[in-house]
Amino acid sequence: MAAFAGDARHRVAILARDKVLSFELSIVHRIFGQARSAAGAALYEVVTCAPEPGDIHTDADFTVTVAHGPEALAEADTVIVPASVDDFEPRSRPLEPSLTAALARIRPGARIASICTGSFVLAAAGLLTGRRATTHWRSSARFQERFPDVLFDLDVLYTDDDGVLTSAGGASGIDLCLHMIRTDYGAAVANDVARGSVVPPHREGGQAQYVRRPMPDPRISSTSKARRWALANLHRPITLRELAAQESTSTRTFTRRFREEIGTSPGRWLTQQRIERACSLLERTDLSIDEVAVTAGFGTAGSMRLHLQAELGVSPSAYRATFRGP
């Protein structure tokens, strides 16, 4: 029996192993399961499979029954490997023969992703050789020692190297799934999913993992007032001095607080917000490219083109042609 219905939806297969982390297993179903077209149709079909179907243990006090075996991988457009408790053991293990055989069923051209230490499986199978990848910071030293041929990057939430993706931890698995939805169907769909899950629509993949970062002093006010003001004024130039003035502080103090709270610089954050605004306008409105550039705060179409090309790898017109809804 086929694992997928065979319709036009994008097919996502989750490869679950014994002692799978239940949180990561549920992330994929929850995030992809909410993605809808403008007409309300589901855009993804998600199934869970295992090297051998049946009951598998989780990291919690319950088991899950997996109906599908590795044959589901041969039909999938995207394969996602969540972490397992066994990944965190100090000693390295070779892949089980059944897992190796399951991975061999993935069809050429399929997108492959891991969440947290699921990256150990991808690396052991040779899928990350010569590619940029990450994993949870607690396992980073062991990962680099075991897989020196992988271009390891600790200071990211997720990586995307030509259709082979990894994420740093459980929560960044949400970021990874939203990134894939954004890549497939555009910012509007991904933003709707994020809104439904009450999570940020876009934490950039290049944002550093929060490893040993000092917590902001709770007695110090946040930068939320400045950020709200900036979002209301994205259409015009915004200076660091103006942002700091919203919080009645110096630019130096404001920049430090902003980095502690948001994890990036005010300038970088502003660019991200302008790109999000531009993408939404390109998808949802009939504004010309020049009008979108002005409304999003880029000033000129040329400036917006440079930023979208650097961030998304496409021009504004190509983005609109790809993701414009009905």
XYZ file of N, CA, C and O in Angstrom, residues 87-227:
564
model
N 21.583 9.346 19.794
C 22.553 10.264 19.183
C 23.431 10.939 20.224
O 24.536 11.383 19.909
N 22.940 11.045 21.443
C 23.648 11.797 22.475
C 24.655 10.937 23.242
O 25.341 11.435 24.128
N 24.722 9.659 22.928
C 25.694 8.802 23.602
C 27.112 9.185 23.183
O 27.357 9.490 22.010
N 28.056 9.183 24.143
C 29.434 9.612 23.828
C 30.096 8.784 22.742
O 30.824 9.303 21.904
N 29.870 7.475 22.765
C 30.568 6.637 21.791
C 29.838 6.655 20.454
O 28.609 6.728 20.387
N 30.600 6.567 19.409
C 30.028 6.595 18.070
C 29.587 5.193 17.660
O 30.248 4.201 17.962
N 28.488 5.146 16.979
C 27.976 3.877 16.472
C 27.853 3.944 14.955
O 27.470 4.986 14.423
N 28.136 2.865 14.259
C 27.840 2.852 12.820
C 26.327 2.788 12.626
O 25.585 2.399 13.530
N 25.864 3.184 11.475
C 24.436 3.108 11.193
C 23.977 1.654 11.159
O 24.678 0.775 10.656
N 22.795 1.414 11.716
C 22.210 0.079 11.616
C 21.983 -0.271 10.154
O 21.629 0.603 9.345
N 22.195 -1.526 9.775
C 21.977 -1.911 8.368
C 20.587 -1.548 7.866
O 20.434 -1.132 6.710
N 19.569 -1.678 8.729
C 18.204 -1.354 8.300
C 18.058 0.137 8.020
O 17.325 0.542 7.106
N 18.770 0.967 8.795
C 18.719 2.412 8.582
C 19.466 2.779 7.300
O 18.999 3.620 6.518
N 20.605 2.154 7.070
C 21.356 2.393 5.838
C 20.521 2.016 4.617
O 20.479 2.749 3.621
N 19.845 0.872 4.707
C 19.003 0.431 3.595
C 17.830 1.377 3.378
O 17.435 1.647 2.235
N 17.287 1.914 4.480
C 16.163 2.850 4.362
C 16.605 4.131 3.661
O 15.930 4.625 2.751
N 17.741 4.662 4.058
C 18.237 5.897 3.450
C 18.534 5.715 1.963
O 18.396 6.650 1.170
N 18.934 4.516 1.588
C 19.240 4.243 0.181
C 17.998 4.316 -0.695
O 18.108 4.422 -1.928
N 16.824 4.281 -0.082
C 15.581 4.348 -0.850
C 15.193 5.775 -1.245
O 14.300 5.972 -2.060
N 15.832 6.774 -0.636
C 15.500 8.158 -0.959
C 15.796 8.416 -2.428
O 16.897 8.132 -2.909
N 14.831 8.939 -3.131
C 14.985 9.106 -4.576
C 15.910 10.275 -4.898
O 15.996 11.245 -4.138
N 16.622 10.229 -6.004
C 17.479 11.346 -6.415
C 16.651 12.619 -6.574
O 15.546 12.597 -7.111
N 17.199 13.721 -6.098
C 16.510 15.002 -6.205
C 15.629 15.341 -5.032
O 15.138 16.474 -4.939
N 15.390 14.391 -4.134
C 14.569 14.679 -2.965
C 15.333 15.580 -2.001
O 16.551 15.481 -1.874
N 14.621 16.465 -1.331
C 15.232 17.322 -0.315
C 15.378 16.515 0.977
O 14.481 15.777 1.362
N 16.528 16.670 1.639
C 16.825 15.881 2.839
C 17.186 16.838 3.963
O 18.007 17.750 3.778
N 16.579 16.651 5.138
C 16.828 17.549 6.259
C 16.928 16.758 7.554
O 16.393 15.655 7.672
N 17.623 17.353 8.528
C 17.703 16.758 9.864
C 17.356 17.814 10.887
O 17.527 19.010 10.651
N 16.852 17.360 12.019
C 16.584 18.237 13.151
C 17.511 17.827 14.284
O 17.613 16.646 14.614
N 18.210 18.811 14.845
C 19.124 18.569 15.978
C 20.173 17.525 15.588
O 20.788 17.615 14.540
N 20.350 16.492 16.411
C 21.400 15.507 16.164
C 21.013 14.458 15.121
O 21.772 13.513 14.894
N 19.878 14.644 14.483
C 19.600 13.821 13.310
C 20.669 14.015 12.247
O 20.831 13.186 11.351
N 21.427 15.118 12.365
C 22.529 15.374 11.430
C 23.596 14.293 11.491
O 24.318 14.071 10.515
N 23.732 13.600 12.637
C 24.698 12.510 12.736
C 24.353 11.408 11.740
O 25.248 10.770 11.168
N 23.069 11.158 11.545
C 22.641 10.137 10.585
C 22.990 10.561 9.167
O 23.547 9.783 8.383
N 22.690 11.818 8.834
C 22.993 12.299 7.485
C 24.491 12.268 7.216
O 24.933 11.865 6.130
N 25.280 12.672 8.215
C 26.734 12.690 8.025
C 27.286 11.278 7.900
O 28.148 11.008 7.054
N 26.814 10.353 8.748
C 27.298 8.974 8.707
C 26.948 8.305 7.385
O 27.667 7.411 6.921
N 25.856 8.756 6.761
C 25.455 8.194 5.471
C 26.182 8.862 4.300
O 25.955 8.494 3.140
N 27.057 9.836 4.604
C 27.809 10.515 3.555
C 27.049 11.620 2.858
O 27.537 12.190 1.873
N 25.874 11.997 3.377
C 25.046 13.004 2.722
C 25.507 14.428 2.995
O 25.070 15.363 2.322
N 26.387 14.605 3.999
C 26.862 15.940 4.344
C 28.315 16.180 3.935
O 28.864 17.252 4.209
N 28.946 15.223 3.309
C 30.348 15.372 2.919
C 30.544 16.581 2.015
O 29.890 16.713 0.974
N 31.429 17.492 2.450
C 31.704 18.688 1.677
C 30.624 19.738 1.743
O 30.703 20.758 1.052
N 29.616 19.516 2.590
C 28.516 20.464 2.690
C 28.555 21.202 4.028
O 29.105 20.721 5.006
N 27.932 22.358 4.055
C 27.792 23.135 5.280
C 26.678 22.534 6.123
O 25.597 22.218 5.614
N 26.934 22.358 7.422
C 25.947 21.713 8.293
C 26.143 22.184 9.716
O 27.172 22.760 10.081
N 25.140 21.906 10.549
C 25.225 22.222 11.966
C 24.540 21.131 12.763
O 23.942 20.204 12.200
N 24.627 21.229 14.079
C 23.921 20.329 14.984
C 23.820 21.035 16.318
O 24.242 22.186 16.461
N 23.249 20.372 17.306
C 23.117 20.996 18.620
C 24.499 21.283 19.202
O 25.420 20.479 19.077
N 24.640 22.441 19.848
C 25.960 22.861 20.312
C 26.568 21.883 21.316
O 27.789 21.747 21.392
N 25.748 21.158 22.081
C 26.298 20.204 23.045
C 27.023 19.043 22.349
O 27.886 18.406 22.945
N 26.642 18.785 21.128
C 27.235 17.664 20.392
C 28.201 18.131 19.313
O 28.686 17.314 18.528
N 28.500 19.431 19.274
C 29.282 19.972 18.165
C 30.708 19.436 18.121
O 31.223 19.107 17.043
N 31.356 19.342 19.292
C 32.747 18.868 19.302
C 32.829 17.427 18.817
O 33.715 17.075 18.020
N 31.916 16.592 19.281
C 31.910 15.186 18.865
C 31.601 15.072 17.378
O 32.181 14.239 16.667
N 30.687 15.913 16.892
C 30.343 15.879 15.469
C 31.553 16.233 14.622
O 31.866 15.539 13.641
N 32.266 17.305 14.972
C 33.420 17.736 14.180
C 34.546 16.713 14.213
O 35.244 16.512 13.215
N 34.713 16.066 15.359
C 35.763 15.050 15.463
C 35.436 13.845 14.598
O 36.312 13.273 13.946
N 34.181 13.467 14.579
C 33.791 12.264 13.839
C 33.663 12.515 12.340
O 33.937 11.628 11.528
N 33.257 13.737 11.964
C 33.002 14.024 10.549
C 33.812 15.242 10.099
O 33.250 16.315 9.820
N 35.127 15.120 9.987
C 35.965 16.264 9.603
C 35.742 16.715 8.166
O 36.159 17.820 7.793
N 35.093 15.892 7.359
C 34.869 16.254 5.961
C 33.601 17.079 5.775
O 33.247 17.457 4.651
N 32.894 17.389 6.883
C 31.706 18.234 6.825
C 32.103 19.668 7.167
O 32.897 19.906 8.080
N 31.570 20.642 6.447
C 31.861 22.055 6.707
C 30.968 22.521 7.849
O 29.890 23.070 7.645
N 31.431 22.281 9.072
C 30.598 22.503 10.250
C 30.507 23.977 10.601
O 31.494 24.707 10.554
N 29.301 24.424 10.970
C 29.074 25.818 11.372
C 28.261 25.813 12.663
O 27.087 25.451 12.668
N 28.885 26.205 13.756
C 28.209 26.213 15.056
C 27.254 27.391 15.186
O 26.191 27.274 15.793
N 27.617 28.525 14.622
C 26.913 29.772 14.908
C 25.723 30.026 13.985
O 25.558 31.117 13.445
N 24.887 29.007 13.796
C 23.688 29.169 12.974
C 22.533 28.386 13.598
O 22.739 27.462 14.385
N 21.319 28.761 13.244
C 20.133 28.015 13.667
C 19.843 26.870 12.708
O 19.359 25.814 13.127
N 20.122 27.081 11.423
C 19.946 26.008 10.446
C 20.819 26.305 9.236
O 21.300 27.423 9.056
N 21.025 25.297 8.418
C 21.774 25.461 7.173
C 20.968 24.874 6.027
O 20.145 23.973 6.220
N 21.216 25.398 4.840
C 20.595 24.877 3.626
C 21.664 24.884 2.554
O 22.024 25.935 2.024
N 22.194 23.715 2.249
C 23.242 23.584 1.251
C 22.692 22.805 0.065
O 22.756 21.579 0.015
N 22.080 23.545 -0.853
C 21.595 22.963 -2.102
C 20.663 21.776 -1.853
O 20.820 20.706 -2.442
N 19.689 21.978 -0.968
C 18.676 20.953 -0.755
C 19.000 19.931 0.304
O 18.215 19.001 0.532
N 20.133 20.061 0.976
C 20.459 19.221 2.139
C 20.544 20.168 3.334
O 21.392 21.058 3.367
N 19.643 19.978 4.316
C 19.466 20.950 5.379
C 19.688 20.315 6.750
O 19.403 19.134 6.952
N 20.178 21.134 7.683
C 20.350 20.688 9.068
C 19.899 21.813 9.986
O 19.919 22.988 9.612
N 19.487 21.450 11.204
C 19.129 22.481 12.178
C 19.844 22.201 13.490
O 20.262 21.079 13.764
N 19.939 23.251 14.305
C 20.786 23.186 15.497
C 20.146 22.465 16.669
O 20.831 21.840 17.467
N 18.846 22.558 16.820
C 18.194 21.951 17.970
C 16.714 21.800 17.718
O 16.221 22.054 16.610
N 15.977 21.409 18.773
C 14.554 21.168 18.612
C 13.796 22.393 18.141
O 13.080 22.360 17.133
N 13.950 23.512 18.858
C 13.218 24.726 18.494
C 13.632 25.253 17.133
O 12.799 25.769 16.373
N 14.914 25.121 16.794
C 15.348 25.585 15.476
C 14.830 24.676 14.365
O 14.897 25.034 13.185
N 14.307 23.501 14.741
C 13.611 22.681 13.761
C 12.372 23.378 13.229
O 11.980 23.196 12.073
N 11.737 24.201 14.087
C 10.605 25.009 13.633
C 11.072 26.005 12.588
O 10.445 26.176 11.539
N 12.192 26.680 12.877
C 12.757 27.627 11.913
C 13.067 26.936 10.583
O 12.822 27.490 9.509
N 13.608 25.739 10.684
C 13.969 24.986 9.481
C 12.731 24.654 8.654
O 12.724 24.833 7.431
N 11.672 24.186 9.307
C 10.447 23.838 8.584
C 9.822 25.073 7.945
O 9.351 25.023 6.797
N 9.804 26.191 8.668
C 9.274 27.431 8.098
C 10.111 27.885 6.904
O 9.578 28.392 5.915
N 11.422 27.698 6.998
C 12.303 28.047 5.877
C 11.953 27.211 4.647
O 11.901 27.737 3.521
N 11.699 25.932 4.834
C 11.354 25.083 3.696
C 10.009 25.486 3.100
O 9.832 25.507 1.878
N 9.034 25.816 3.956
C 7.734 26.277 3.455
C 7.903 27.580 2.690
O 7.317 27.778 1.620
N 8.720 28.489 3.225
C 8.963 29.765 2.556
C 9.620 29.536 1.194
O 9.290 30.200 0.204
N 10.547 28.588 1.136
C 11.209 28.266 -0.126
C 10.226 27.680 -1.134
O 10.276 27.986 -2.332
N 9.307 26.840 -0.655
C 8.361 26.158 -1.544
C 7.224 27.061 -2.010
O 6.861 27.056 -3.188
N 6.658 27.837 -1.066
C 5.410 28.539 -1.365
C 5.414 30.023 -1.031
O 4.392 30.691 -1.196
N 6.552 30.572 -0.575
C 6.644 31.999 -0.356
C 6.408 32.437 1.080
O 5.978 31.661 1.939
N 6.690 33.715 1.313
C 6.630 34.259 2.666
C 5.219 34.312 3.216
O 5.007 34.121 4.421
N 4.224 34.571 2.371
C 2.854 34.703 2.869
C 2.370 33.413 3.505
O 1.778 33.416 4.589
N 2.613 32.282 2.859
C 2.196 30.997 3.416
C 2.962 30.692 4.699
O 2.394 30.287 5.715
N 4.286 30.907 4.674
C 5.097 30.639 5.859
C 4.689 31.536 7.021
O 4.631 31.087 8.178
N 4.373 32.795 6.746
C 3.946 33.709 7.798
C 2.617 33.285 8.407
O 2.409 33.408 9.614
N 1.710 32.791 7.578
C 0.434 32.303 8.097
C 0.635 31.108 9.025
O -0.011 30.992 10.063
N 1.535 30.217 8.645
C 1.825 29.058 9.492
C 2.450 29.500 10.814
O 2.085 29.021 11.886
N 3.405 30.428 10.719
C 4.045 30.937 11.930
C 3.031 31.601 12.846
O 3.057 31.411 14.078
N 2.128 32.374 12.275
C 1.106 33.050 13.065
C 0.212 32.019 13.758
O -0.156 32.190 14.924
N -0.140 30.947 13.056
C -0.975 29.910 13.653
C -0.292 29.172 14.783
O -0.952 28.674 15.705
N 1.039 29.099 14.725
C 1.804 28.414 15.770
C 2.319 29.379 16.836
O 2.976 28.951 17.785
N 2.045 30.683 16.644
C 2.486 31.738 17.562
C 4.006 31.679 17.748
O 4.530 31.608 18.862
N 4.717 31.666 16.623
C 6.178 31.697 16.632
C 6.637 32.785 15.672
O 5.880 33.201 14.786
N 7.884 33.271 15.805
C 8.377 34.282 14.860
C 8.381 33.724 13.447
O 8.763 32.569 13.223
N 7.956 34.511 12.458
C 7.914 34.003 11.088
C 9.277 33.767 10.480
O 9.407 32.981 9.553
N 10.298 34.453 10.995
C 11.605 34.295 10.368
C 12.708 34.616 11.352
O 12.934 35.772 11.689
N 13.360 33.581 11.874
C 14.634 33.784 12.562
C 15.675 33.303 11.571
O 15.725 32.124 11.219
N 16.482 34.202 11.095
C 17.416 33.933 10.000
C 18.321 32.748 10.324
O 18.760 32.573 11.458
N 18.606 31.921 9.324
C 19.475 30.773 9.524
C 20.864 31.135 9.980
O 21.555 30.344 10.608
N 21.320 32.335 9.660
C 22.644 32.775 10.062
C 22.695 33.354 11.455
O 23.749 33.771 11.913
N 21.541 33.416 12.129
C 21.543 33.937 13.496
C 22.231 32.925 14.406
O 22.001 31.734 14.330
N 23.105 33.403 15.284
C 23.897 32.500 16.108
C 23.028 31.695 17.062
O 22.009 32.164 17.550
N 23.452 30.446 17.327
C 22.833 29.675 18.396
C 23.052 30.419 19.713
O 24.076 31.047 19.927
N 22.065 30.299 20.584
C 22.184 31.001 21.865
C 22.951 30.119 22.839
O 22.395 29.427 23.682
N 24.256 30.155 22.716
C 25.135 29.323 23.518
C 25.902 30.199 24.494
O 26.648 31.089 24.109
N 25.703 29.943 25.771
C 26.412 30.663 26.830
C 26.283 32.180 26.684
O 27.209 32.924 26.955
N 25.130 32.646 26.207
C 24.910 34.079 26.098
C 24.383 34.594 27.423
O 23.487 33.992 28.016
N 24.865 35.732 27.932
C 24.330 36.274 29.177
C 22.896 36.732 28.988
O 22.554 37.317 27.958
N 22.041 36.450 29.965
C 20.665 36.896 29.902
C 20.606 38.398 30.150
O 21.315 38.923 30.999
N 19.750 39.114 29.414
C 19.620 40.546 29.667
C 19.126 40.799 31.087
O 18.342 40.017 31.625
N 19.591 41.873 31.671
C 19.168 42.244 33.021
C 17.677 42.562 32.991
O 17.242 43.458 32.253
N 16.831 41.837 33.767
C 15.392 42.077 33.707
C 14.995 43.473 34.170
O 13.889 43.927 33.902
N 15.880 44.159 34.867
C 15.565 45.517 35.323
C 15.709 46.531 34.194
O 15.267 47.676 34.314
N 16.353 46.113 33.101
C 16.559 47.009 31.962
C 15.406 46.837 30.980
O 15.022 45.717 30.649
N 14.857 47.943 30.510
C 13.725 47.868 29.591
C 14.139 47.204 28.288
O 15.297 47.247 27.882
N 13.169 46.582 27.612
C 13.455 45.924 26.352
C 13.502 46.956 25.226
O 13.340 48.151 25.449
N 13.694 46.455 24.019
C 13.719 47.348 22.851
C 12.422 47.238 22.056
O 12.385 47.599 20.893
N 11.373 46.717 22.666
C 10.130 46.466 21.947
C 9.481 47.752 21.438
O 8.893 47.767 20.341
N 9.578 48.843 22.202
C 8.978 50.106 21.760
C 9.649 50.590 20.481
O 8.972 51.030 19.534
N 10.965 50.501 20.431
C 11.691 50.926 19.232
C 11.358 50.038 18.046
O 11.229 50.523 16.913
N 11.204 48.749 18.289
C 10.889 47.845 17.185
C 9.478 48.094 16.650
O 9.242 48.035 15.444
